Amino acid sequence: MTQKVVRTDQVVLPEEKSFGWQPVHGKDGQVVAFENPRFGRFEHIAFVDGDSGAFLYDGMRKLDGPINEDGHANPGVIFVVVEDREDGIYLHCQEEIRPLIYDHIEGVQGVKCIGFAGGFSHKGEKPNKAALRELLSEQGIEVETASVERIGYASDNRASTETCIEVFLGKFSRMITPVREGHEIILKSVLVRIDQFIPGLDGIVNSAYAMVVSHLGLVKQK
C-alpha cells in the first residue's frame, strides 16, 4: 500500500468528512490553538522576560495526547518486550511505516522503521494500562504481569513538545492474535537480538532502546 502526504491547501475533503483538528479561539476571536479530543493540542505561545515582561519570541507548544482536566495531555506510552534465549536477549519489534518522517538524505517522504508497541493513551488512563492495551493490539503479545515496570520517560522534542512518553519493559510470555486498532500502518512483527538492533529515524524508539540497554546493565564500562 502506498500513502501520500498532502498539504491541507492541496486537498478537498468529501462533504461528509472533516478534519479532526479544530480551531480554538481566544477571547478576541483569534485562533490560538488547534485541538483534537483524541490526540492533543497545538498552541501558539509567547515567551516573555520574567523580570521586564518584554516579548522575546513566539513559538508552538504541542500537547501530545488527550487533554485532561488539569490542562495537560495524558502521557503516551511505548512498551519494549524482551525474551531471554540461549544465544542472548531478543527484542520483540515491529515494522511500521512513518508517513510523516522526511528522510532528507535519501529525499524520501515516509520511511519504514523497526520499533516497539506504543501510542496514545485514553483520557485519564494510567500509562501502564495503556501500554498493555497497545501491546496486545499492535503485536498480540502477553507478558509476565509481575515483570512490567516503567524504566523511564522522555519527550520527543524539548523545543516544542510538552508531553512526555513513558517507557515500559516486560518479559515475553506468549503470542496471541492481535486486534489492530488506530491509524498506524503495522507491517509485521520481528525478533531482533538486542546487540543487533540498529537505531533508525524514529527518535522515540531510539531513546527507548537506550533506556532498555542501560536498565539491563548492558552498557560496557571502560
Coordinates of C-alpha atoms in Angstrom, one line a residue:
M1 CA 0.0 0.0 0.0
T2 CA 1.3 3.5 -0.9
Q3 CA 0.5 6.5 1.1
K4 CA 0.8 10.1 0.0
V5 CA 1.2 13.1 2.4
V6 CA -0.6 16.3 1.2
R7 CA -0.9 19.8 2.5
T8 CA -4.2 21.0 3.7
D9 CA -4.4 23.6 0.9
Q10 CA -3.9 20.8 -1.6
V11 CA -6.8 18.6 -0.7
V12 CA -10.6 18.9 -0.8
L13 CA -12.4 16.6 1.6
P14 CA -15.7 15.0 0.8
E15 CA -18.7 16.8 2.2
E16 CA -19.3 14.1 4.9
K17 CA -15.7 14.3 6.1
S18 CA -13.9 16.9 8.3
F19 CA -10.5 17.3 9.7
G20 CA -10.1 16.0 13.2
W21 CA -8.2 19.1 14.3
Q22 CA -10.5 22.1 15.0
P23 CA -9.5 25.7 15.8
V24 CA -9.7 27.1 19.3
H25 CA -10.5 30.8 19.6
G26 CA -9.3 33.2 22.2
K27 CA -11.4 36.0 23.8
D28 CA -10.6 38.3 20.9
G29 CA -11.8 35.8 18.4
Q30 CA -8.3 34.9 17.1
V31 CA -7.3 31.3 16.6
V32 CA -4.9 30.5 19.5
A33 CA -4.7 26.7 19.1
F34 CA -5.8 23.6 17.2
E35 CA -7.2 20.7 19.2
N36 CA -8.2 17.1 18.5
P37 CA -10.0 15.5 21.5
R38 CA -8.2 12.2 20.9
F39 CA -4.7 13.4 20.0
G40 CA -4.0 16.7 21.7
R41 CA -3.5 20.4 21.0
F42 CA -1.1 22.7 19.2
E43 CA -0.9 26.1 20.9
H44 CA 0.6 29.4 19.6
I45 CA 2.5 30.8 22.7
A46 CA 4.7 33.7 23.5
F47 CA 7.9 33.7 25.6
V48 CA 8.5 36.9 27.7
D49 CA 11.2 38.1 30.0
G50 CA 10.3 37.2 33.6
D51 CA 11.5 40.5 35.0
S52 CA 10.6 43.1 32.5
G53 CA 7.7 41.4 30.7
A54 CA 9.3 42.2 27.3
F55 CA 8.4 39.9 24.4
L56 CA 11.3 37.6 23.4
Y57 CA 9.9 35.3 20.7
D58 CA 6.9 33.2 19.9
G59 CA 6.6 29.5 19.1
M60 CA 4.4 26.4 19.2
R61 CA 3.6 24.2 22.1
K62 CA 2.4 20.6 21.4
L63 CA 0.3 18.8 23.9
D64 CA 0.7 15.2 22.7
G65 CA -2.4 13.2 23.8
P66 CA -6.0 13.6 25.1
I67 CA -6.3 16.7 27.3
N68 CA -7.1 16.1 31.0
E69 CA -8.9 18.4 33.4
D70 CA -5.6 19.9 34.6
G71 CA -4.9 21.3 31.1
H72 CA -2.1 18.9 30.3
A73 CA -2.1 15.9 28.0
N74 CA -2.2 12.3 29.2
P75 CA 1.2 10.8 28.6
G76 CA 1.8 8.5 25.7
V77 CA 3.4 5.1 26.1
I78 CA 6.0 2.7 24.5
F79 CA 6.4 -0.9 25.5
V80 CA 9.6 -2.9 25.0
V81 CA 9.2 -6.7 25.4
V82 CA 12.4 -8.8 25.9
E83 CA 12.8 -12.5 25.7
D84 CA 15.8 -14.5 27.1
R85 CA 17.1 -17.1 24.7
E86 CA 20.1 -19.3 24.7
D87 CA 22.1 -17.0 22.4
G88 CA 21.1 -13.8 24.0
I89 CA 18.3 -11.3 24.8
Y90 CA 15.8 -10.6 22.0
L91 CA 13.5 -7.6 21.5
H92 CA 10.0 -8.1 20.1
C93 CA 9.7 -5.4 17.5
Q94 CA 7.5 -4.5 14.6
E95 CA 7.9 -3.0 11.2
E96 CA 5.9 0.2 10.8
I97 CA 5.6 3.0 8.2
R98 CA 6.1 6.5 9.4
P99 CA 4.4 8.5 6.7
L100 CA 5.3 12.0 8.1
I101 CA 9.1 11.5 8.6
Y102 CA 11.1 13.1 5.8
D103 CA 14.5 11.4 5.1
H104 CA 16.5 14.4 3.9
I105 CA 19.5 12.3 3.0
E106 CA 17.6 10.0 0.6
G107 CA 15.0 12.6 -0.3
V108 CA 12.1 10.3 0.7
Q109 CA 8.8 11.3 2.3
G110 CA 7.7 8.4 4.5
V111 CA 10.0 5.8 5.9
K112 CA 9.9 2.2 7.3
C113 CA 11.1 1.8 10.9
I114 CA 11.7 -1.0 13.3
G115 CA 10.1 -0.1 16.5
F116 CA 8.1 -1.2 19.6
A117 CA 4.5 -1.2 20.6
G118 CA 3.1 2.1 21.8
G119 CA 0.9 5.1 21.1
F120 CA -1.6 7.4 22.7
S121 CA -3.3 6.7 26.0
H122 CA -7.0 7.5 26.6
K123 CA -8.1 10.5 28.6
G124 CA -7.3 9.8 32.2
E125 CA -5.9 6.4 31.5
K126 CA -3.0 5.2 33.6
P127 CA 0.1 4.8 31.3
N128 CA 0.7 1.2 32.4
K129 CA -2.8 0.2 31.3
A130 CA -2.4 2.0 28.0
A131 CA 1.0 0.2 27.5
L132 CA -0.6 -3.2 27.9
R133 CA -3.5 -2.3 25.6
E134 CA -1.2 -1.1 22.9
L135 CA 1.0 -4.2 23.2
L136 CA -2.0 -6.5 22.7
S137 CA -3.5 -4.6 19.8
E138 CA -0.2 -4.0 17.9
Q139 CA 1.9 -7.1 18.5
G140 CA -0.5 -9.6 20.0
I141 CA 1.9 -10.3 22.9
E142 CA 1.1 -11.1 26.5
V143 CA 3.8 -10.5 29.1
E144 CA 4.5 -11.7 32.6
T145 CA 2.4 -9.2 34.6
A146 CA 4.9 -9.1 37.5
S147 CA 7.7 -8.2 35.2
V148 CA 6.1 -5.0 33.9
E149 CA 8.0 -1.9 35.0
R150 CA 8.4 1.7 34.0
I151 CA 12.1 2.3 33.1
G152 CA 12.0 5.9 32.0
Y153 CA 10.2 8.7 30.3
A154 CA 11.2 11.4 27.8
S155 CA 9.8 14.0 25.3
D156 CA 10.3 13.7 21.6
N157 CA 11.4 17.3 21.2
R158 CA 12.4 19.6 24.0
A159 CA 11.8 22.7 21.9
S160 CA 8.0 22.3 21.4
T161 CA 6.5 19.1 22.9
E162 CA 5.4 19.4 26.5
T163 CA 4.1 15.9 27.0
C164 CA 6.4 13.0 27.9
I165 CA 6.2 9.4 26.8
E166 CA 6.5 6.7 29.4
V167 CA 8.7 3.7 28.6
F168 CA 7.8 0.3 29.9
L169 CA 9.7 -3.0 29.9
G170 CA 8.2 -6.5 30.3
K171 CA 9.3 -10.1 29.8
F172 CA 7.7 -12.1 26.9
S173 CA 5.0 -14.6 27.9
R174 CA 3.2 -15.7 24.8
M175 CA 1.9 -14.6 21.4
I176 CA -1.8 -14.2 20.6
T177 CA -3.7 -12.8 17.6
P178 CA -3.5 -9.0 17.7
V179 CA -6.6 -6.9 17.2
R180 CA -5.4 -4.0 15.1
E181 CA -6.8 -0.5 16.0
G182 CA -5.9 3.1 15.3
H183 CA -4.3 4.7 12.3
E184 CA -0.8 3.2 12.4
I185 CA 0.4 1.1 9.5
I186 CA 1.9 -2.0 11.1
L187 CA 3.6 -4.4 8.6
K188 CA 4.8 -7.4 10.7
S189 CA 6.3 -8.4 14.0
V190 CA 10.0 -9.3 14.1
L191 CA 12.5 -10.6 16.7
V192 CA 15.8 -8.7 16.9
R193 CA 18.7 -9.7 19.2
I194 CA 19.4 -6.7 21.4
D195 CA 23.1 -6.3 20.2
Q196 CA 21.9 -6.3 16.6
F197 CA 19.2 -3.7 16.9
I198 CA 20.0 -0.7 14.6
P199 CA 18.6 2.7 15.6
G200 CA 16.7 4.3 12.8
L201 CA 14.9 7.6 12.1
D202 CA 12.4 7.3 15.0
G203 CA 13.9 9.2 17.9
I204 CA 11.4 7.9 20.5
V205 CA 12.3 4.3 19.6
N206 CA 16.0 5.1 19.8
S207 CA 15.5 6.6 23.3
A208 CA 13.5 3.6 24.5
Y209 CA 16.2 1.2 23.2
A210 CA 18.9 3.2 25.0
M211 CA 16.9 3.0 28.2
V212 CA 16.5 -0.8 27.9
V213 CA 20.2 -1.3 27.3
S214 CA 21.1 0.9 30.3
H215 CA 18.4 -0.7 32.6
L216 CA 19.6 -4.2 31.8
G217 CA 23.2 -3.3 32.6
L218 CA 24.4 -3.9 29.1
V219 CA 26.5 -0.7 28.7
K220 CA 30.2 -1.5 28.6
Q221 CA 32.3 0.3 31.1
K222 CA 35.9 1.1 30.2

